[in-house]
CSV table of N, CA and C in Angstrom, one decimal:
chain,number,residue,atom,x,y,z
A,53,UNK,N,37.9,-1.9,9.0
A,53,UNK,CA,36.4,-2.6,9.2
A,53,UNK,C,36.1,-2.3,10.9
A,54,UNK,N,37.6,-3.4,11.9
A,54,UNK,CA,36.7,-2.8,13.1
A,54,UNK,C,36.2,-2.2,14.3
A,55,UNK,N,36.6,-0.8,13.6
A,55,UNK,CA,36.3,0.9,14.1
A,55,UNK,C,34.8,0.4,13.0
A,56,UNK,N,34.6,0.7,12.3
A,56,UNK,CA,33.7,0.5,12.1
A,56,UNK,C,32.1,-0.4,12.4
A,57,UNK,N,32.9,-1.1,12.7
A,57,UNK,CA,32.1,-1.9,12.8
A,57,UNK,C,31.4,-2.5,14.9
A,58,UNK,N,32.1,-0.7,15.5
A,58,UNK,CA,32.3,-0.2,16.5
A,58,UNK,C,31.6,0.6,16.8
A,59,UNK,N,31.7,1.5,15.3
A,59,UNK,CA,30.8,2.1,16.2
A,59,UNK,C,31.6,3.7,15.4
A,60,UNK,N,32.3,3.6,14.9
A,60,UNK,CA,33.5,4.6,15.8
A,60,UNK,C,34.0,4.7,13.8
A,61,UNK,N,34.0,6.1,13.4
A,61,UNK,CA,33.7,6.5,12.4
A,61,UNK,C,35.5,7.1,11.6
A,62,UNK,N,36.2,6.5,10.6
A,62,UNK,CA,37.1,6.1,10.1
A,62,UNK,C,37.6,7.2,8.5
A,63,UNK,N,38.4,8.6,9.3
A,63,UNK,CA,38.8,9.2,8.5
A,63,UNK,C,40.0,8.4,7.9
A,64,UNK,N,39.7,9.2,6.2
A,64,UNK,CA,40.7,8.2,5.1
A,64,UNK,C,41.4,9.7,4.2
A,65,UNK,N,42.5,9.6,4.2
A,65,UNK,CA,43.3,9.7,2.7
A,65,UNK,C,43.5,9.7,1.0
A,66,UNK,N,42.4,10.0,0.3
A,66,UNK,CA,42.3,9.2,-0.7
A,66,UNK,C,42.6,10.2,-1.8
A,67,UNK,N,43.0,9.3,-3.0
A,67,UNK,CA,44.0,10.2,-3.9
A,67,UNK,C,43.3,9.2,-5.5
A,68,UNK,N,43.4,9.9,-6.9
A,68,UNK,CA,42.9,9.4,-7.9
A,68,UNK,C,43.3,8.4,-8.4
A,69,UNK,N,43.9,8.3,-7.9
A,69,UNK,CA,44.6,6.4,-8.5
A,69,UNK,C,43.5,5.3,-8.0
A,70,UNK,N,43.5,4.4,-8.4
A,70,UNK,CA,43.8,4.2,-10.2
A,70,UNK,C,42.7,5.2,-11.2
A,71,UNK,N,41.2,5.6,-10.8
A,71,UNK,CA,41.1,6.7,-11.0
A,71,UNK,C,40.5,7.5,-10.8
A,72,UNK,N,39.9,8.2,-11.1
A,72,UNK,CA,39.3,9.4,-9.7
A,72,UNK,C,37.9,9.3,-10.1
A,73,UNK,N,37.8,7.8,-9.3
A,73,UNK,CA,36.2,8.2,-8.4
A,73,UNK,C,35.5,8.8,-7.7
A,74,UNK,N,37.1,9.0,-7.3
A,74,UNK,CA,36.7,10.0,-5.0
A,74,UNK,C,36.9,10.7,-5.3
A,75,UNK,N,38.0,11.3,-6.6
A,75,UNK,CA,38.4,13.0,-6.5
A,75,UNK,C,38.5,13.1,-7.5
A,76,UNK,N,39.5,13.9,-8.2
A,76,UNK,CA,40.7,14.8,-9.0
A,76,UNK,C,41.7,14.4,-8.9
A,77,UNK,N,41.9,15.1,-7.5
A,77,UNK,CA,43.4,15.0,-6.9
A,77,UNK,C,43.7,14.5,-5.8
A,78,UNK,N,43.2,14.7,-4.4
A,78,UNK,CA,43.2,14.2,-3.5
A,78,UNK,C,42.3,14.8,-1.9
A,79,UNK,N,42.2,14.3,-1.2
A,79,UNK,CA,41.4,14.8,-0.6
A,79,UNK,C,40.8,13.8,1.0
A,80,UNK,N,40.3,14.4,2.8
A,80,UNK,CA,39.7,13.6,3.1
A,80,UNK,C,38.9,12.9,3.1
A,81,UNK,N,38.4,12.0,3.1
A,81,UNK,CA,37.1,11.7,3.5
A,81,UNK,C,36.4,11.1,4.8
A,82,UNK,N,35.3,10.9,5.0
A,82,UNK,CA,34.8,9.7,6.4
A,82,UNK,C,34.3,8.8,5.7
A,83,UNK,N,34.4,7.3,6.3
A,83,UNK,CA,34.0,6.5,6.5
A,83,UNK,C,33.2,6.1,7.9
A,84,UNK,N,31.6,6.2,7.4
A,84,UNK,CA,30.7,6.4,8.7
A,84,UNK,C,30.3,5.2,9.3
A,85,UNK,N,29.9,3.8,8.1
A,85,UNK,CA,29.0,3.2,8.7
A,85,UNK,C,29.7,1.5,7.8
A,86,UNK,N,29.3,0.6,8.2
A,86,UNK,CA,29.6,-1.1,7.5
A,86,UNK,C,28.7,-1.7,7.5
A,87,UNK,N,28.1,-2.2,6.4
A,87,UNK,CA,27.6,-3.6,6.4
A,87,UNK,C,27.0,-4.8,6.5
A,88,UNK,N,26.7,-5.3,6.3
A,88,UNK,CA,27.0,-7.3,6.7
A,88,UNK,C,27.1,-7.7,5.0
A,89,UNK,N,27.0,-6.8,3.7
A,89,UNK,CA,28.0,-7.0,2.3
A,89,UNK,C,29.0,-6.2,2.5
A,90,UNK,N,30.1,-6.3,4.1
A,90,UNK,CA,31.5,-5.5,3.6
A,90,UNK,C,31.4,-4.3,3.2
A,91,UNK,N,29.9,-3.9,2.8
A,91,UNK,CA,30.3,-2.6,2.4
A,91,UNK,C,30.9,-0.7,3.2
A,92,UNK,N,31.4,-0.1,2.9
A,92,UNK,CA,31.3,1.0,3.4
A,92,UNK,C,30.5,2.2,2.7
A,93,UNK,N,30.1,3.5,4.2
A,93,UNK,CA,29.6,4.0,3.6
A,93,UNK,C,30.7,6.1,3.6
A,94,UNK,N,30.0,6.4,2.9
A,94,UNK,CA,31.4,7.0,2.3
A,94,UNK,C,31.0,8.1,2.4
A,95,UNK,N,32.0,8.9,3.3
A,95,UNK,CA,30.9,10.6,3.0
A,95,UNK,C,31.8,11.8,2.5
A,96,UNK,N,31.7,12.0,1.4
A,96,UNK,CA,32.4,12.7,0.6
A,96,UNK,C,32.5,14.0,0.0
A,97,UNK,N,33.0,15.0,0.7
A,97,UNK,CA,33.2,16.4,0.6
A,97,UNK,C,33.3,16.8,-1.2
A,98,UNK,N,33.5,15.7,-1.4
A,98,UNK,CA,33.8,16.2,-3.1
A,98,UNK,C,32.4,16.0,-3.5
A,99,UNK,N,32.2,16.3,-5.1
A,99,UNK,CA,31.2,16.2,-5.9
A,99,UNK,C,30.8,15.0,-6.3
A,100,UNK,N,32.1,14.3,-6.6
A,100,UNK,CA,32.3,13.0,-6.5
A,100,UNK,C,31.1,12.0,-5.9
A,101,UNK,N,32.0,10.9,-6.1
A,101,UNK,CA,31.2,9.6,-4.7
A,101,UNK,C,30.6,9.4,-4.1
A,102,UNK,N,29.5,9.6,-3.4
A,102,UNK,CA,29.3,9.4,-1.8
A,102,UNK,C,28.2,8.9,-1.4
A,103,UNK,N,28.3,7.3,-0.6
A,103,UNK,CA,27.2,6.6,-0.6
A,103,UNK,C,27.8,4.9,-0.2
A,104,UNK,N,27.3,4.2,-0.2
A,104,UNK,CA,27.7,2.7,-0.6
A,104,UNK,C,28.4,2.1,-1.3
A,105,UNK,N,30.0,1.6,-1.0
A,105,UNK,CA,31.1,0.7,-1.8
A,105,UNK,C,31.4,-0.3,-1.2
A,106,UNK,N,32.1,-1.4,-2.1
A,106,UNK,CA,32.8,-2.0,-0.9
A,106,UNK,C,34.6,-1.5,-0.6
A,107,UNK,N,34.3,-2.4,0.5
A,107,UNK,CA,35.8,-1.9,1.7
A,107,UNK,C,36.8,-2.1,0.4
A,108,UNK,N,37.1,-2.9,-0.3
A,108,UNK,CA,37.5,-3.2,-1.5
A,108,UNK,C,38.1,-2.1,-2.1
A,109,UNK,N,37.1,-1.9,-2.7
A,109,UNK,CA,37.3,-0.7,-4.1
A,109,UNK,C,38.3,0.9,-3.1
A,110,UNK,N,37.5,0.9,-2.2
A,110,UNK,CA,37.8,2.4,-1.1
A,110,UNK,C,39.2,1.8,-0.8
A,111,UNK,N,40.1,0.5,-0.4
A,111,UNK,CA,41.0,0.8,-0.3
A,111,UNK,C,42.2,1.1,-1.5
A,112,UNK,N,41.6,1.0,-1.8
A,112,UNK,CA,42.5,0.9,-3.5
A,112,UNK,C,42.6,2.8,-3.5
A,113,UNK,N,41.8,3.2,-2.9
A,113,UNK,CA,42.3,5.1,-3.7
A,113,UNK,C,42.7,5.3,-2.0
A,114,UNK,N,42.9,5.2,-1.0
A,114,UNK,CA,43.5,4.9,0.1
A,114,UNK,C,44.5,6.2,0.5
A,115,UNK,N,45.3,6.4,0.8
A,115,UNK,CA,47.3,7.0,1.0
A,115,UNK,C,47.0,6.0,2.6
A,116,UNK,N,46.2,6.8,3.3
A,116,UNK,CA,46.2,7.0,4.9
A,116,UNK,C,45.4,6.7,5.6
A,117,UNK,N,44.6,6.5,6.8
A,117,UNK,CA,43.7,6.3,7.6
A,117,UNK,C,43.6,6.5,8.9
A,118,UNK,N,42.6,6.9,9.2
A,118,UNK,CA,42.6,7.0,10.9
A,118,UNK,C,41.8,6.3,11.6
A,119,UNK,N,41.1,6.4,12.6
A,119,UNK,CA,40.1,6.0,13.1
A,119,UNK,C,40.0,7.1,14.5
A,120,UNK,N,38.8,7.6,14.3
A,120,UNK,CA,39.0,8.6,15.1
A,120,UNK,C,37.4,8.4,16.0
A,121,UNK,N,37.5,8.6,17.4
A,121,UNK,CA,36.9,7.8,18.2
A,121,UNK,C,37.2,8.9,19.8
A,122,UNK,N,35.8,8.5,20.7
A,122,UNK,CA,36.2,9.1,21.9
A,122,UNK,C,36.2,8.2,22.7
A,123,UNK,N,37.3,7.4,24.6
A,123,UNK,CA,36.4,7.4,25.0
A,123,UNK,C,35.9,7.9,26.5
A,124,UNK,N,34.6,7.3,26.7
A,124,UNK,CA,34.2,7.6,28.1
A,124,UNK,C,34.5,7.1,29.2
């Protein structure tokens, strides 16, 4: 969450567990923003869910997380 609050997107690897909200097999998604309600904006390349979701919900599906940013 700290990276998102600093304007740094986070890449996550998600699975289909506990259900298939974001994917039916697994893939990468980007978290682009976080709001004051602790919801993150999910950019999902799948035809499944994209948009604002509680961070606690998204974390349930995460296999791996990476913060991606460039220092200037």
